Short mmCIF file of C-alpha atoms in Angstrom, two decimals:
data_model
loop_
_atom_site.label_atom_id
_atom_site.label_comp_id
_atom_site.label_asym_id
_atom_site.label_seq_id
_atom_site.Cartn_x
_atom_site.Cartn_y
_atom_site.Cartn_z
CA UNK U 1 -17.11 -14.50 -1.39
CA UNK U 2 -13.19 -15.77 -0.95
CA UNK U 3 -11.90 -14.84 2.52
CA UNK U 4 -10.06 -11.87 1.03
CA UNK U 5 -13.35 -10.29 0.45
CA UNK U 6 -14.65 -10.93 3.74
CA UNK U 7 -11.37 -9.67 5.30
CA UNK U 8 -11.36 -6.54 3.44
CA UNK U 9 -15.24 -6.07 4.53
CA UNK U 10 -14.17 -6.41 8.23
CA UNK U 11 -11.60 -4.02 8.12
CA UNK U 12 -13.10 -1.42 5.92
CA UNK U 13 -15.93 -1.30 7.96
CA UNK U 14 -14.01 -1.02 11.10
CA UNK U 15 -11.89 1.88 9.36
CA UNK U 16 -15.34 3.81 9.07
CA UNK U 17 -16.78 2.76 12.62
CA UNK U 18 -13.36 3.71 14.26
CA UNK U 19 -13.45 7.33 11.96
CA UNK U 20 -16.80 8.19 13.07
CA UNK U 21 -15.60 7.84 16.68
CA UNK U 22 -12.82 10.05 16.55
CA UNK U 23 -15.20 12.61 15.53
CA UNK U 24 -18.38 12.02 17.36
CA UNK U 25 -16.67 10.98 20.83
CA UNK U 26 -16.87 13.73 23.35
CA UNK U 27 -14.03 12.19 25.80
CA UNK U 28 -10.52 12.99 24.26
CA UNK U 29 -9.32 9.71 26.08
CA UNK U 30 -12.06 8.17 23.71
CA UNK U 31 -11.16 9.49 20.67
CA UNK U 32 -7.35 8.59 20.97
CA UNK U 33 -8.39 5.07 21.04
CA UNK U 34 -10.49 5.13 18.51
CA UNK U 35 -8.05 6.57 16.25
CA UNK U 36 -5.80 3.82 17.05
CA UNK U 37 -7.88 1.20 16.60
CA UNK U 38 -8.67 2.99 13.06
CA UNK U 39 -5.01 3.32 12.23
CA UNK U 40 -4.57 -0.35 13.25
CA UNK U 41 -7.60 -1.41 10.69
CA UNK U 42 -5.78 0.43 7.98
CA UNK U 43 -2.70 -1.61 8.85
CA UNK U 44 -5.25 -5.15 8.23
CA UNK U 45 -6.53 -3.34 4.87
CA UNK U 46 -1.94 -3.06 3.61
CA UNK U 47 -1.70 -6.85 4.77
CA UNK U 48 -4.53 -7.65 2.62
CA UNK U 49 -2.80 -6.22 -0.82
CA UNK U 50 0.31 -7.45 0.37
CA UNK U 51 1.97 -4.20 1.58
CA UNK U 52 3.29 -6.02 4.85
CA UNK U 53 5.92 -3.78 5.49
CA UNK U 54 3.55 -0.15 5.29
CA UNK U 55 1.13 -2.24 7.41
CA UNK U 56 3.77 -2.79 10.12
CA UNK U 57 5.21 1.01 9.80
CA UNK U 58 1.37 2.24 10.37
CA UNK U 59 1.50 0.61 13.11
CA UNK U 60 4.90 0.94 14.91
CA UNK U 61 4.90 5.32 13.78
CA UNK U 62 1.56 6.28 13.95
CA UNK U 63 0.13 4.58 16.57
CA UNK U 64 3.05 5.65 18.65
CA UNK U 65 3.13 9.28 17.11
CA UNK U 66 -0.57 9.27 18.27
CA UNK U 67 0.27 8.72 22.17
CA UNK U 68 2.58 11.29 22.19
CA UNK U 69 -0.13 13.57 20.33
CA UNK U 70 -1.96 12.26 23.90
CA UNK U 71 0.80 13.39 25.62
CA UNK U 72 0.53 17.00 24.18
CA UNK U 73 -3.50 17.22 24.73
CA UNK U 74 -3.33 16.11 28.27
CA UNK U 75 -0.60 18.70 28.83
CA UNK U 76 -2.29 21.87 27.29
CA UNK U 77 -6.28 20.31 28.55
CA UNK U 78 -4.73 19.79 31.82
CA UNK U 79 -7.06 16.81 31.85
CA UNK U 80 -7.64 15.77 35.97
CA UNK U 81 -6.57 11.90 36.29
CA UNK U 82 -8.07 11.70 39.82
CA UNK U 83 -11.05 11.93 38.23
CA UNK U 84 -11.11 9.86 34.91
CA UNK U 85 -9.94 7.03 37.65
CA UNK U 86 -12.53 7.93 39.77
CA UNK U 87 -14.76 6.46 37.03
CA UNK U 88 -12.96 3.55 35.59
CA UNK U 89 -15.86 1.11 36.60
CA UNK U 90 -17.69 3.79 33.97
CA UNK U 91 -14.85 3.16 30.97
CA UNK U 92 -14.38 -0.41 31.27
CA UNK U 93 -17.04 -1.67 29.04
CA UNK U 94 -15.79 0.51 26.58
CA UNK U 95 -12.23 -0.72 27.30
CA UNK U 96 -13.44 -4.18 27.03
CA UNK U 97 -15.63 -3.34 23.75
CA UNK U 98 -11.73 -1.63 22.03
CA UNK U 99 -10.12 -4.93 23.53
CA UNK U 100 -12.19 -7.47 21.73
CA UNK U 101 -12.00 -5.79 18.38
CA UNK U 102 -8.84 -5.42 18.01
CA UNK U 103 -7.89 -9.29 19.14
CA UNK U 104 -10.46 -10.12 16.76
CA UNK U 105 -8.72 -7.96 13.90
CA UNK U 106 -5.21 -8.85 14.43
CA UNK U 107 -7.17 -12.56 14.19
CA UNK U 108 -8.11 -11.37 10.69
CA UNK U 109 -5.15 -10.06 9.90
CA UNK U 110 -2.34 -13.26 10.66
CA UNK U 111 -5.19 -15.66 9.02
CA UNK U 112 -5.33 -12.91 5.81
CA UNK U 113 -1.31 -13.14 5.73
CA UNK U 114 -0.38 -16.65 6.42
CA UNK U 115 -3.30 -18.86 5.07
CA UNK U 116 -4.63 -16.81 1.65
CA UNK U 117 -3.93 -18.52 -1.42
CA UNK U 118 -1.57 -16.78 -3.60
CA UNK U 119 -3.98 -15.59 -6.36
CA UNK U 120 -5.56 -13.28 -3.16
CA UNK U 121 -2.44 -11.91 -1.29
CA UNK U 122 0.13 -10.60 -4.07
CA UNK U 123 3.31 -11.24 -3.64
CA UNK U 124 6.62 -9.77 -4.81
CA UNK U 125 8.72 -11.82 -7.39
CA UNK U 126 11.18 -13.86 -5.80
CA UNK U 127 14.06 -12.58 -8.26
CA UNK U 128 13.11 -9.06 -7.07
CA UNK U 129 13.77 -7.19 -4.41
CA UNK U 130 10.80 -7.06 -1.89
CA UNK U 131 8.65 -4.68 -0.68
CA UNK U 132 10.79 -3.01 2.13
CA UNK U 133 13.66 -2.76 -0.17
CA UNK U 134 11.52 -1.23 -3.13
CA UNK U 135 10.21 0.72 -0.51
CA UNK U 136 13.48 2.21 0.86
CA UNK U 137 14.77 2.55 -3.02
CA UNK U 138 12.51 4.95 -4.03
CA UNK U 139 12.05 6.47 -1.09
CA UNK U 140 15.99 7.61 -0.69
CA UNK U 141 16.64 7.82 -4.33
CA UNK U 142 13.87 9.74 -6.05
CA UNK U 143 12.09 11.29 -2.70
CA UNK U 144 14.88 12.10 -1.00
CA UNK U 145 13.98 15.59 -0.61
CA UNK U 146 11.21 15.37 0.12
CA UNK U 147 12.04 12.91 3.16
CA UNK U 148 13.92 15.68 4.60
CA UNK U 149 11.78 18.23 3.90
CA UNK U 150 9.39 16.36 5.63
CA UNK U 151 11.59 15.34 8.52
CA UNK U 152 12.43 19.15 9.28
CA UNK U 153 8.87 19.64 9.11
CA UNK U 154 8.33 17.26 12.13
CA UNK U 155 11.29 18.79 13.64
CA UNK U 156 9.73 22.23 14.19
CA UNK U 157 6.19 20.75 14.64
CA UNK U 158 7.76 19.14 17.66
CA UNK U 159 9.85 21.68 19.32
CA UNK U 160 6.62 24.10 18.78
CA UNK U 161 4.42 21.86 20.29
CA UNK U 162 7.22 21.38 23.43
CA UNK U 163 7.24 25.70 23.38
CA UNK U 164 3.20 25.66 23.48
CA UNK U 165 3.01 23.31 26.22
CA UNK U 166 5.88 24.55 28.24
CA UNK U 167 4.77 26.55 31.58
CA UNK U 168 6.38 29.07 33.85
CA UNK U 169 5.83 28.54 37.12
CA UNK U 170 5.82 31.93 39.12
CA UNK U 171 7.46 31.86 42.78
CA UNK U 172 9.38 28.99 42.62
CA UNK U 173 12.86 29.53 43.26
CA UNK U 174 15.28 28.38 40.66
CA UNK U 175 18.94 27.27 40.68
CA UNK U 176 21.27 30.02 39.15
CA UNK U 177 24.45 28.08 38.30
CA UNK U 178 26.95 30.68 36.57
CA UNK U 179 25.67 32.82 39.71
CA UNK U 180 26.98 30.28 42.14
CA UNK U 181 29.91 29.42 40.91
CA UNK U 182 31.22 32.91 40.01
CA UNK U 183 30.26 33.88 44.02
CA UNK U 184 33.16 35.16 45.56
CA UNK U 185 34.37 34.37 49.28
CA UNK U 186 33.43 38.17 50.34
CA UNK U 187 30.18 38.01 48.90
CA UNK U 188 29.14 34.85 51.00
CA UNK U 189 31.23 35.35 54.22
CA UNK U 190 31.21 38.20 56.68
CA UNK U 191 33.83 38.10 59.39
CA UNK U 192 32.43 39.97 62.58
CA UNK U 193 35.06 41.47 65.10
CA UNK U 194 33.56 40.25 68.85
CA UNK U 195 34.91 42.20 71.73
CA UNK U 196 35.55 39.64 73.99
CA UNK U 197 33.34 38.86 77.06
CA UNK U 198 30.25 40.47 74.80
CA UNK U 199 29.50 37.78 72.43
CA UNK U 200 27.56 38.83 69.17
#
């Protein structure tokens, strides 16, 4: 077995170990990691057929898409902080457990890229362009509508997931700007007549 093979067993195995925790995991904190650390194992499996540059877009849009899927949970869970820090002595083997897999697999993953023959990492022909560039080609010639079909689609999954977690606060007072600036001087001054000698 080359080193392609083993790499590929590594990271297909962490792609199902990392899936079953998303599922199984009862903390939500739990399951976000989880499903990075599964998104960054699918990013090792690209590398390893020499799809570098979906391997590096996994990475840089999902993984950040996914904390700002975080961001949205802990919003609409309402998720108390005092007390997930309360037990942080509780998460850090688990912390520590996340930690060492993923040095080990981005290990894997620069030894799978840099020091695999070429007859186990394909590579594009030097004449041609490369993957990025074949990449973008298709992508904004043939599937262009598509791109902005789906871009639109992100659009309004984002503004409706800003209108779902957006809360009215009742009894707070509020800052009326038109209202303040259209006040008039008699509206917002009385003049009193004092007798004098009587005061107010």
């Amino acid at each position: 077995m080359g080193f392609a093979d083993f790499a590929f067993s590594i990271f297909a195995t962490a792609v199902v170990v990392w899936g079953l925790g998303v599922i199984f995991a009862r903390n939500p904190v739990h399951s976000v990691m989880c499903l990075i650390m599964a998104f960054i194992s699918t990013a090792g499996l690209f590398v390893l057929i020499g799809a570098e540059y979906l391997a590096f877009l996994l990475v840089v849009v999902y993984v950040g898409a996914v904390a700002v899927l975080f961001l949205f949970v802990v919003m609409m869970l309402d998720i108390d902080f005092a007390e997930l820090r309360a037990g942080y002595a509780r998460y850090l083997p688990f912390g520590v457990v996340v930690a060492a897999a993923l040095v080990i697999e981005i290990g894997v993953m620069v030894t799978s890229w840099s020091g695999a023959p070429a007859a186990q990492a394909p590579v594009a022909a030097s004449d041609g362009p490369n993957n990025a560039e074949q990449l973008g080609m298709v992508l904004y010639t043939e599937y262009v509508h598509f791109f902005q079909i789906a871009g639109l689609v992100l659009l309004v999954a984002m503004i409706g997931a800003i209108l779902l977690t957006f809360r009215q606060r009742q009894g707070i007072k509020t800052q009326d700007v038109s209202r303040q600036v259209g006040r008039r001087r008699e509206d917002g001054v009385e003049v009193v007549s004092v007798p004098t000698g009587k005061g107010i």
